[in-house]
Coordinates of C-alpha atoms in Angstrom, one line a residue:
M1 CA -9.3 3.3 9.2
K2 CA -6.9 0.2 9.4
K3 CA -8.0 -3.1 8.1
M4 CA -8.8 -5.4 10.9
N5 CA -8.1 -9.2 10.6
A6 CA -10.3 -12.0 11.7
A7 CA -7.8 -13.3 14.3
I8 CA -7.0 -10.1 15.5
A9 CA -10.6 -9.0 15.5
V10 CA -11.1 -12.0 17.9
L11 CA -8.5 -10.7 20.2
V12 CA -10.1 -7.3 20.7
A13 CA -12.9 -8.8 22.0
M14 CA -11.0 -11.4 23.9
T15 CA -9.2 -7.7 25.4
L16 CA -12.5 -6.1 26.2
A17 CA -14.4 -8.7 27.8
L18 CA -11.2 -9.4 29.9
T19 CA -10.5 -5.9 30.9
G20 CA -14.3 -4.6 31.3
M21 CA -13.6 -1.7 28.7
M22 CA -10.7 -1.0 31.5
G23 CA -13.1 1.3 33.5
F24 CA -12.2 4.6 31.9
A25 CA -13.0 6.9 28.8
L26 CA -10.0 7.5 27.1
A27 CA -10.6 10.9 26.7
E28 CA -10.1 12.2 30.1
D29 CA -7.2 11.8 32.5
V30 CA -7.0 8.8 34.9
H31 CA -5.2 9.5 38.0
A32 CA -3.9 7.0 40.7
G33 CA -7.1 7.1 43.1
A34 CA -8.9 5.2 39.6
D35 CA -6.1 2.3 39.6
T36 CA -8.3 -0.4 41.0
E37 CA -10.8 0.1 38.1
V38 CA -7.7 0.6 35.5
F39 CA -5.6 -2.3 36.1
T40 CA -8.0 -5.4 36.5
L41 CA -5.2 -7.7 35.5
W42 CA -2.4 -6.4 37.8
N43 CA -2.1 -7.5 41.5
T44 CA -2.8 -4.3 43.2
D45 CA 0.5 -4.5 45.5
A46 CA 2.6 -4.6 42.7
P47 CA 5.9 -2.4 43.3
A48 CA 5.9 -1.6 39.8
L49 CA 2.7 -0.6 39.1
K50 CA 2.6 1.7 42.2
T51 CA 5.6 3.2 40.8
L52 CA 3.9 3.9 37.7
V53 CA 0.6 5.3 38.6
E54 CA 2.3 7.9 41.3
Y55 CA 4.8 8.7 38.7
V56 CA 1.7 9.3 36.3
E57 CA 0.1 11.2 39.1
A58 CA 2.8 13.6 39.8
V59 CA 3.8 14.5 35.8
T60 CA 0.1 15.3 34.9
D61 CA -0.8 17.5 37.6
E62 CA -0.1 21.0 36.7
S63 CA 0.5 22.4 39.9
S64 CA 3.2 19.4 40.2
S65 CA 6.8 20.9 40.0
D66 CA 7.4 17.2 37.8
Y67 CA 4.7 18.3 35.4
I68 CA 5.3 17.2 31.8
P69 CA 3.5 19.5 29.0
P70 CA 1.4 16.3 27.0
V71 CA 3.8 17.1 24.0
D72 CA 6.5 16.1 25.9
R73 CA 4.7 12.8 27.1
I74 CA 6.6 10.4 25.4
A75 CA 6.3 6.6 26.1
A76 CA 8.9 3.8 24.3
F77 CA 8.1 0.0 24.5
D78 CA 10.2 -2.4 23.4
M79 CA 8.2 -5.2 21.5
D80 CA 8.9 -8.9 21.7
G81 CA 8.9 -9.8 25.6
T82 CA 7.8 -6.6 26.4
L83 CA 4.7 -6.4 25.1
C84 CA 4.5 -9.8 23.7
A85 CA 5.7 -13.4 24.2
E86 CA 9.1 -13.7 23.2
L87 CA 10.0 -17.0 23.1
N88 CA 7.7 -20.2 22.8
P89 CA 9.6 -21.6 21.3
T90 CA 11.3 -18.6 19.4
Y91 CA 11.0 -14.9 18.8
L92 CA 8.0 -14.3 16.2
E93 CA 10.2 -12.7 13.3
Y94 CA 12.3 -16.3 13.6
Y95 CA 9.2 -18.4 13.6
L96 CA 8.0 -16.0 10.6
L97 CA 11.3 -16.6 8.5
A98 CA 11.7 -20.5 9.1
R99 CA 7.9 -20.4 7.5
R100 CA 8.7 -18.6 4.8
I101 CA 12.1 -20.1 3.9
L102 CA 10.5 -24.0 4.9
A103 CA 6.6 -23.8 5.1
D104 CA 6.3 -21.3 2.1
P105 CA 4.7 -22.6 -1.2
S106 CA 5.4 -19.6 -3.2
Y107 CA 8.9 -19.2 -1.9
H108 CA 11.6 -21.1 -3.4
P109 CA 15.0 -20.9 -1.3
D110 CA 18.4 -21.5 -2.7
T111 CA 20.7 -24.0 -0.8
E112 CA 22.1 -21.4 1.4
M113 CA 18.9 -19.8 2.5
L114 CA 17.6 -23.5 2.9
E115 CA 20.1 -24.3 5.6
F116 CA 19.4 -21.3 7.3
G117 CA 15.9 -22.1 7.4
R118 CA 16.7 -25.2 8.7
M119 CA 19.0 -24.2 11.4
L120 CA 16.2 -21.8 12.7
R121 CA 14.0 -25.2 12.6
D122 CA 16.5 -27.5 14.7
H123 CA 18.2 -25.0 17.5
S124 CA 15.2 -22.8 18.2
L125 CA 14.1 -24.8 21.1
D126 CA 17.3 -24.9 23.0
R127 CA 18.1 -21.3 21.3
S128 CA 21.9 -22.7 20.6
Y129 CA 22.0 -20.5 17.4
P130 CA 25.6 -19.1 16.3
D131 CA 27.4 -16.0 17.4
G132 CA 26.4 -12.9 15.7
M133 CA 22.8 -14.3 15.3
D134 CA 20.8 -10.5 15.6
L135 CA 23.0 -10.0 12.1
L136 CA 22.6 -13.2 10.7
H137 CA 18.6 -13.3 10.5
A138 CA 18.1 -9.9 9.5
N139 CA 20.2 -10.5 6.4
H140 CA 18.4 -13.5 5.6
A141 CA 15.0 -12.5 6.3
A142 CA 15.8 -9.5 3.7
K143 CA 16.9 -11.5 1.7
A144 CA 13.9 -13.9 2.1
Y145 CA 11.3 -11.4 1.8
A146 CA 12.8 -9.3 -1.0
G147 CA 10.5 -8.4 -4.2
M148 CA 7.2 -8.8 -1.9
T149 CA 4.7 -5.7 -2.0
L150 CA 4.2 -4.4 1.6
N151 CA 0.6 -5.8 1.2
E152 CA 1.8 -9.2 0.2
F153 CA 4.1 -9.0 3.0
A154 CA 1.3 -8.2 5.7
D155 CA -0.7 -11.1 4.3
F156 CA 2.1 -13.4 4.7
V157 CA 2.6 -12.5 8.3
T158 CA -1.6 -12.2 8.9
R159 CA -1.6 -15.6 7.6
Q160 CA 1.1 -16.9 10.3
L161 CA -0.5 -15.1 12.6
V162 CA -3.7 -16.9 12.9
R163 CA -1.9 -20.3 13.3
E164 CA -2.3 -21.9 16.7
A165 CA 0.9 -20.5 19.4
D166 CA 3.5 -23.0 19.7
G167 CA 3.4 -24.2 23.1
F168 CA 0.0 -23.1 24.1
E169 CA -3.9 -24.3 23.7
N170 CA -6.5 -21.6 23.1
M171 CA -4.2 -19.0 21.5
T172 CA -3.3 -17.9 18.4
Y173 CA 0.3 -16.0 17.7
A174 CA -2.1 -13.1 17.0
E175 CA -2.8 -13.1 20.5
T176 CA 0.3 -13.6 22.1
F177 CA 0.3 -10.3 23.6
Y178 CA 0.4 -9.6 27.2
Q179 CA -3.0 -8.4 28.6
P180 CA -1.4 -6.5 31.5
M181 CA 0.6 -4.4 29.1
I182 CA -2.3 -3.5 27.1
E183 CA -3.4 -1.9 30.0
V184 CA -0.3 -0.1 30.5
V185 CA -0.4 1.2 27.0
E186 CA -3.8 2.4 27.1
Y187 CA -3.7 3.7 31.0
L188 CA -0.7 5.9 29.5
Q189 CA -2.8 6.9 26.6
A190 CA -5.5 8.4 28.6
N191 CA -3.2 10.5 30.2
G192 CA -2.0 12.3 27.2
F193 CA 0.9 9.6 26.8
K194 CA 2.1 9.5 23.2
C195 CA 3.4 5.9 23.0
Y196 CA 6.0 4.2 20.5
I197 CA 6.7 0.9 19.6
V198 CA 10.9 0.9 19.4
S199 CA 11.6 -2.7 18.5
G200 CA 14.4 -5.2 17.0
S201 CA 11.8 -6.7 15.0
D202 CA 10.9 -6.0 11.3
R203 CA 8.9 -2.7 11.4
F204 CA 6.4 -4.3 9.1
I205 CA 6.1 -7.4 11.1
C206 CA 5.1 -4.9 14.4
R207 CA 2.5 -3.0 12.2
T208 CA 0.6 -5.8 11.0
Y209 CA 1.1 -7.6 14.6
V210 CA -0.2 -4.4 16.7
E211 CA -3.0 -4.0 14.3
G212 CA -6.4 -4.1 16.2
V213 CA -4.5 -4.7 19.2
L214 CA -2.8 -1.7 20.5
D215 CA -4.2 1.9 19.3
I216 CA -1.0 3.2 18.1
P217 CA -0.5 4.4 14.3
Y218 CA 1.9 3.1 11.8
E219 CA 4.2 6.2 12.3
N220 CA 4.8 5.2 16.2
I221 CA 6.3 2.3 15.0
I222 CA 10.1 1.8 14.6
G223 CA 12.0 -1.6 13.9
M224 CA 14.4 -3.0 11.9
D225 CA 14.1 -1.6 8.5
V226 CA 15.4 -3.2 4.7
Q227 CA 15.4 -0.6 2.1
L228 CA 12.5 -0.3 0.1
E229 CA 12.1 0.5 -4.0
A230 CA 9.2 1.3 -6.5
T231 CA 8.5 -1.8 -8.6
N232 CA 9.8 -0.7 -12.1
Q233 CA 12.6 1.0 -10.4
G234 CA 15.4 -1.6 -11.2
D235 CA 19.0 0.1 -10.8
T236 CA 18.2 3.7 -11.1
D237 CA 18.4 6.0 -8.3
G238 CA 15.5 7.3 -6.3
L239 CA 16.4 10.8 -6.9
R240 CA 16.7 10.6 -10.5
Y241 CA 13.4 7.7 -10.8
V242 CA 9.7 9.1 -11.0
Y243 CA 7.3 6.9 -9.0
T244 CA 4.5 6.5 -11.6
N245 CA 0.7 4.7 -11.3
N246 CA 2.3 1.7 -12.4
D247 CA 4.2 1.2 -9.3
T248 CA 3.9 -0.3 -5.8
L249 CA 6.4 -0.4 -3.3
V250 CA 8.4 -3.3 -2.6
R251 CA 11.2 -4.8 0.0
T252 CA 14.3 -5.4 -1.3
D253 CA 17.4 -7.3 0.1
K254 CA 19.6 -4.7 1.5
L255 CA 19.4 -4.0 5.4
V256 CA 19.3 -0.4 6.5
I257 CA 19.4 -1.2 10.6
K258 CA 18.8 -3.7 12.9
N259 CA 17.0 -1.9 15.6
L260 CA 19.0 -2.9 18.8
K261 CA 21.0 -1.1 21.7
T262 CA 22.6 2.4 20.5
N263 CA 20.3 1.7 17.3
K264 CA 17.6 2.2 19.5
V265 CA 18.4 5.4 20.8
L266 CA 19.5 6.8 16.9
L267 CA 16.4 5.9 15.5
I268 CA 14.2 7.6 18.6
A269 CA 16.1 10.7 18.2
R270 CA 15.9 10.6 14.2
E271 CA 12.1 9.7 14.0
I272 CA 10.7 10.6 17.3
G273 CA 12.7 13.7 17.7
R274 CA 12.1 14.0 21.6
Q275 CA 13.7 12.3 24.6
P276 CA 11.1 9.8 26.2
V277 CA 10.4 10.0 29.6
L278 CA 9.1 6.3 30.0
S279 CA 10.6 3.4 28.5
F280 CA 9.7 0.1 29.0
G281 CA 11.5 -3.0 28.1
N282 CA 12.8 -6.6 28.9
S283 CA 16.5 -7.4 27.9
G284 CA 20.1 -5.9 27.3
G285 CA 18.8 -4.9 24.0
D286 CA 17.0 -2.2 25.5
T287 CA 19.2 -0.9 28.0
S288 CA 20.5 2.0 25.7
M289 CA 17.3 3.2 25.4
H290 CA 16.6 3.0 28.9
N291 CA 19.6 5.4 29.9
Y292 CA 18.6 7.2 26.9
T293 CA 15.6 7.8 29.1
I294 CA 16.2 8.4 32.4
F295 CA 20.1 10.3 32.0
H296 CA 20.2 13.8 31.4
N297 CA 16.4 14.1 31.0
K298 CA 15.2 17.6 32.1
Y299 CA 11.8 15.7 33.3
K300 CA 11.3 13.6 35.8
S301 CA 11.8 10.0 34.2
A302 CA 11.4 6.3 34.3
A303 CA 12.5 3.0 32.8
F304 CA 10.9 -0.6 33.5
M305 CA 12.0 -3.7 32.9
L306 CA 10.1 -7.1 32.5
V307 CA 11.2 -10.2 33.8
A308 CA 9.9 -13.9 32.3
D309 CA 9.8 -15.4 36.3
D310 CA 6.7 -17.2 35.2
E311 CA 7.1 -21.1 34.9
V312 CA 3.8 -21.9 35.5
R313 CA 1.5 -19.9 33.0
D314 CA 4.6 -19.1 30.6
Y315 CA 8.0 -20.2 29.8
G316 CA 10.1 -18.4 32.0
N317 CA 13.3 -19.1 34.1
V318 CA 13.0 -17.8 37.7
G319 CA 16.8 -18.5 38.3
K320 CA 17.8 -16.3 35.1
A321 CA 14.6 -13.7 36.0
Q322 CA 16.4 -13.3 39.7
E323 CA 20.2 -12.4 38.2
L324 CA 18.3 -9.9 35.9
K325 CA 16.2 -8.5 38.7
A326 CA 19.3 -7.4 40.9
K327 CA 20.7 -6.6 37.8
W328 CA 18.1 -3.9 36.3
E329 CA 17.6 -2.6 39.7
A330 CA 21.4 -1.7 40.5
S331 CA 21.0 -0.2 36.8
G332 CA 18.2 2.2 38.3
Y333 CA 15.3 0.6 36.3
H334 CA 11.9 -0.6 38.1
V335 CA 11.3 -4.3 37.5
I336 CA 7.8 -6.0 36.5
S337 CA 7.6 -9.5 37.9
M338 CA 5.5 -11.5 35.5
A339 CA 4.8 -14.0 37.9
N340 CA 4.1 -11.7 41.3
D341 CA 2.6 -8.8 39.7
W342 CA 0.0 -10.1 37.1
K343 CA -3.2 -11.8 37.5
T344 CA -2.9 -13.3 34.2
I345 CA -0.5 -13.2 31.2
Y346 CA -2.6 -14.3 28.0
G347 CA -6.1 -14.7 29.6
E348 CA -7.6 -17.3 32.1
D349 CA -8.3 -19.8 29.1
V350 CA -5.0 -19.9 27.5
V351 CA -2.9 -22.8 28.8
K352 CA 0.3 -23.6 28.6
T353 CA 1.1 -27.2 27.3
N354 CA 5.1 -28.2 27.5
E355 CA 4.1 -29.2 23.6
F356 CA 5.8 -28.0 21.0
H357 CA 4.8 -29.0 17.3
W358 CA 8.0 -26.6 16.0
L359 CA 9.9 -29.9 14.4
D360 CA 6.9 -31.9 12.9
D361 CA 5.5 -28.5 11.4
L362 CA 8.4 -27.7 9.5
A363 CA 10.2 -31.3 9.4
E364 CA 9.3 -32.1 5.3
D365 CA 12.7 -30.7 3.5
I366 CA 11.8 -28.3 0.4
V367 CA 13.5 -29.2 -3.0
P368 CA 16.7 -25.5 -3.2
I369 CA 15.9 -23.6 -5.9
D370 CA 19.4 -24.0 -7.7
A371 CA 18.1 -28.2 -8.0
P372 CA 17.0 -29.4 -11.3
A373 CA 13.6 -28.5 -12.0
P374 CA 11.4 -30.8 -13.4
A375 CA 10.8 -31.0 -16.7
A376 CA 7.3 -29.3 -18.2
E377 CA 4.7 -31.6 -19.1
A378 CA 3.7 -31.5 -23.1
N379 CA 0.3 -32.1 -24.0
V380 CA -1.2 -31.7 -20.6
Q381 CA -3.5 -29.4 -19.4
Y382 CA -4.4 -28.8 -15.5
V383 CA -8.1 -27.4 -14.8
M384 CA -8.6 -26.1 -11.3
Y385 CA -12.0 -25.5 -9.8
L386 CA -11.4 -22.8 -6.7
G387 CA -14.2 -22.4 -4.4
T388 CA -14.1 -19.4 -2.4
N389 CA -16.7 -19.7 0.3
G390 CA -14.9 -20.7 3.8
K391 CA -14.6 -24.5 4.5
D392 CA -16.6 -23.8 8.2
T393 CA -19.0 -21.0 7.3
N394 CA -19.9 -21.8 3.7
K395 CA -19.9 -18.0 3.4
P396 CA -17.8 -16.3 1.1
V397 CA -14.4 -15.5 2.1
F398 CA -13.7 -12.6 0.2
T399 CA -16.0 -10.2 -2.4
Q400 CA -15.7 -11.3 -6.0
A401 CA -13.5 -8.8 -6.9
E402 CA -10.6 -9.2 -4.3
A403 CA -11.1 -13.2 -5.0
M404 CA -10.3 -12.9 -8.5
D405 CA -7.1 -10.7 -7.6
K406 CA -5.8 -12.3 -4.8
A407 CA -6.3 -15.5 -7.0
K408 CA -4.7 -13.9 -10.1
E409 CA -1.6 -12.6 -7.6
I410 CA -1.0 -16.0 -6.4
L411 CA -1.1 -17.6 -10.2
I412 CA 1.2 -15.1 -11.7
R413 CA 3.6 -15.8 -9.1
H414 CA 3.3 -19.8 -9.5
F415 CA 3.2 -19.5 -13.7
G416 CA 4.4 -17.8 -16.6
G417 CA 0.8 -17.6 -17.7
Y418 CA -2.3 -18.9 -16.8
T419 CA -6.6 -18.5 -17.8
I420 CA -9.1 -18.1 -15.3
Q421 CA -12.6 -18.1 -15.7
E422 CA -15.8 -17.2 -13.3
A423 CA -18.0 -19.8 -12.7
D424 CA -20.9 -20.1 -10.2
G425 CA -21.5 -23.7 -8.2
G426 CA -24.6 -25.0 -6.2
W427 CA -25.3 -27.7 -3.9
I428 CA -27.9 -29.2 -1.6
S429 CA -26.6 -30.4 1.6
D430 CA -29.2 -31.3 4.5
G431 CA -32.0 -29.5 2.8
I432 CA -30.2 -26.5 2.4
E433 CA -29.4 -24.7 -0.9
Y434 CA -25.6 -23.4 -1.1
Q435 CA -24.3 -21.0 -3.8
E436 CA -20.7 -20.8 -4.1
Y437 CA -18.7 -18.1 -6.4
T438 CA -16.3 -20.6 -8.1
L439 CA -12.8 -19.5 -10.4
V440 CA -11.9 -21.8 -12.9
I441 CA -7.7 -21.8 -13.6
Y442 CA -6.5 -23.8 -16.8
L443 CA -2.7 -24.4 -16.2
S444 CA -0.5 -25.4 -19.5
D445 CA 3.2 -26.2 -19.9
T446 CA 3.8 -26.7 -16.1
T447 CA 4.2 -29.8 -13.7
E448 CA 1.7 -31.4 -11.2
E449 CA 4.2 -30.4 -8.6
A450 CA 4.1 -26.4 -9.1
V451 CA 0.3 -27.1 -9.7
H452 CA 0.3 -28.7 -6.2
A453 CA 2.0 -25.6 -4.7
A454 CA 0.3 -23.1 -5.8
A455 CA -2.9 -25.3 -4.8
D456 CA -1.6 -25.4 -1.3
E457 CA -1.3 -21.5 -1.5
L458 CA -4.7 -21.2 -3.1
I459 CA -5.8 -23.8 0.2
E460 CA -4.7 -21.8 2.7
V461 CA -5.3 -18.1 1.5
F462 CA -9.1 -18.9 0.4
D463 CA -10.1 -21.5 3.7
Q464 CA -10.5 -24.4 2.0
N465 CA -10.4 -28.1 2.5
S466 CA -9.2 -29.1 -1.1
V467 CA -9.3 -27.4 -4.6
L468 CA -10.8 -30.2 -7.6
I469 CA -7.7 -30.7 -10.2
Q470 CA -8.3 -32.1 -13.4
K471 CA -5.1 -33.3 -15.8
N472 CA -6.7 -33.5 -19.2
P473 CA -4.5 -34.7 -22.0
T474 CA -4.6 -32.0 -24.6
Q475 CA -3.6 -31.0 -28.2
T476 CA -2.4 -27.2 -28.2
E477 CA -1.7 -25.1 -31.6
F478 CA -0.6 -21.5 -31.6
Y479 CA -2.1 -20.2 -34.9
S480 CA -1.3 -17.4 -36.8
G481 CA -3.3 -17.5 -40.1
P482 CA -2.6 -19.0 -43.5
K483 CA 1.0 -18.9 -45.0
A484 CA 2.0 -16.8 -47.4

């Protein structure tokens, strides 16, 4: 059972409420006659929906000449712009990288990385990126996340996903899935299709993003990849290094593949080993996957393209969408219109605001790592008192063991050493007594800037309004016994 974070749990509840549990049992086939119960978020006259339902009915009917055995019912889905929002104001993976570079207190970018982060920030609204941005981003992302364990990376992604989605009200980034496309995935799965995500985004971003939203297992998620290595592997080749109980897996700065265009076809062949019979995408980066699906296929097959033509509920472009619609139809693809085919996109309570806080949120410059570092303060001890109850709930955010482990992981990244003790705090508010497991952290030979950077991360991770910091004069001595 995969862990479900709080934001995604909310999304699951919202999805179920919107779809009325989809009106079907996943263990049973769902055919065209039931489409009004299954597709509650689609307009019933949508041509693409009619095509899809007729297709599924034909290929799941054992008496039909178009019948496809379940083992070969493979459906491939692009991610950004197909299953979820793509540009508000920019790709999710661009947003994550910008926050890593410009707003993550645990990361210290060098000058070149800082310049790239500022470029992401400054050009995302008009998308005036330099040529070759796909590979530029992929290589910078590999470098920026290098050294993070897979759990650390998943935690970082989750912390960004719970933020409010820019340009909307009542929606976090974790909730930016197209609700009608969730119905498509669940409909296909109910009819014996195995669904895969084949994305240009980082494989591990996609895994974290879909968790709790789509019942697509990790092994069915294909994306951009970086090389992994064992913690203590160093320069030793994987053929010679033996993984031990002291190891975990960490990301490296070596890009393996950017999964776009024909690279999608190559990875489908390598990782799935079967030709898809259905393909869903939204851009030119998906045409190779579509063509691989519909050309030279021994089974009846189909490809679908979404066009972002909704300027009321989303940030679509009608003029561009009309051009793409004609282009995709001429290529043999079925077109899904977000404006005309869907009753809702994200849910009826989600409101497009046309207000972006991207520039404001990332406006403050970060000092690059190659700038002179402030000198550590001698004869000063910092003491931090970290509560572990959430600021709004007054209930523990983690178990005590989890809280200790997370605090240690953050502290060791910010400081060469620390001392941490457990304590119990208590208070009475409005006649109610509260108790709080508290961590007391002692830090020496450091700076106020470093302490504040660590405190920023602790506040975010532990859902605090603040942490108490004491700055105490001290005199230290490392005593090693009487001298001979």
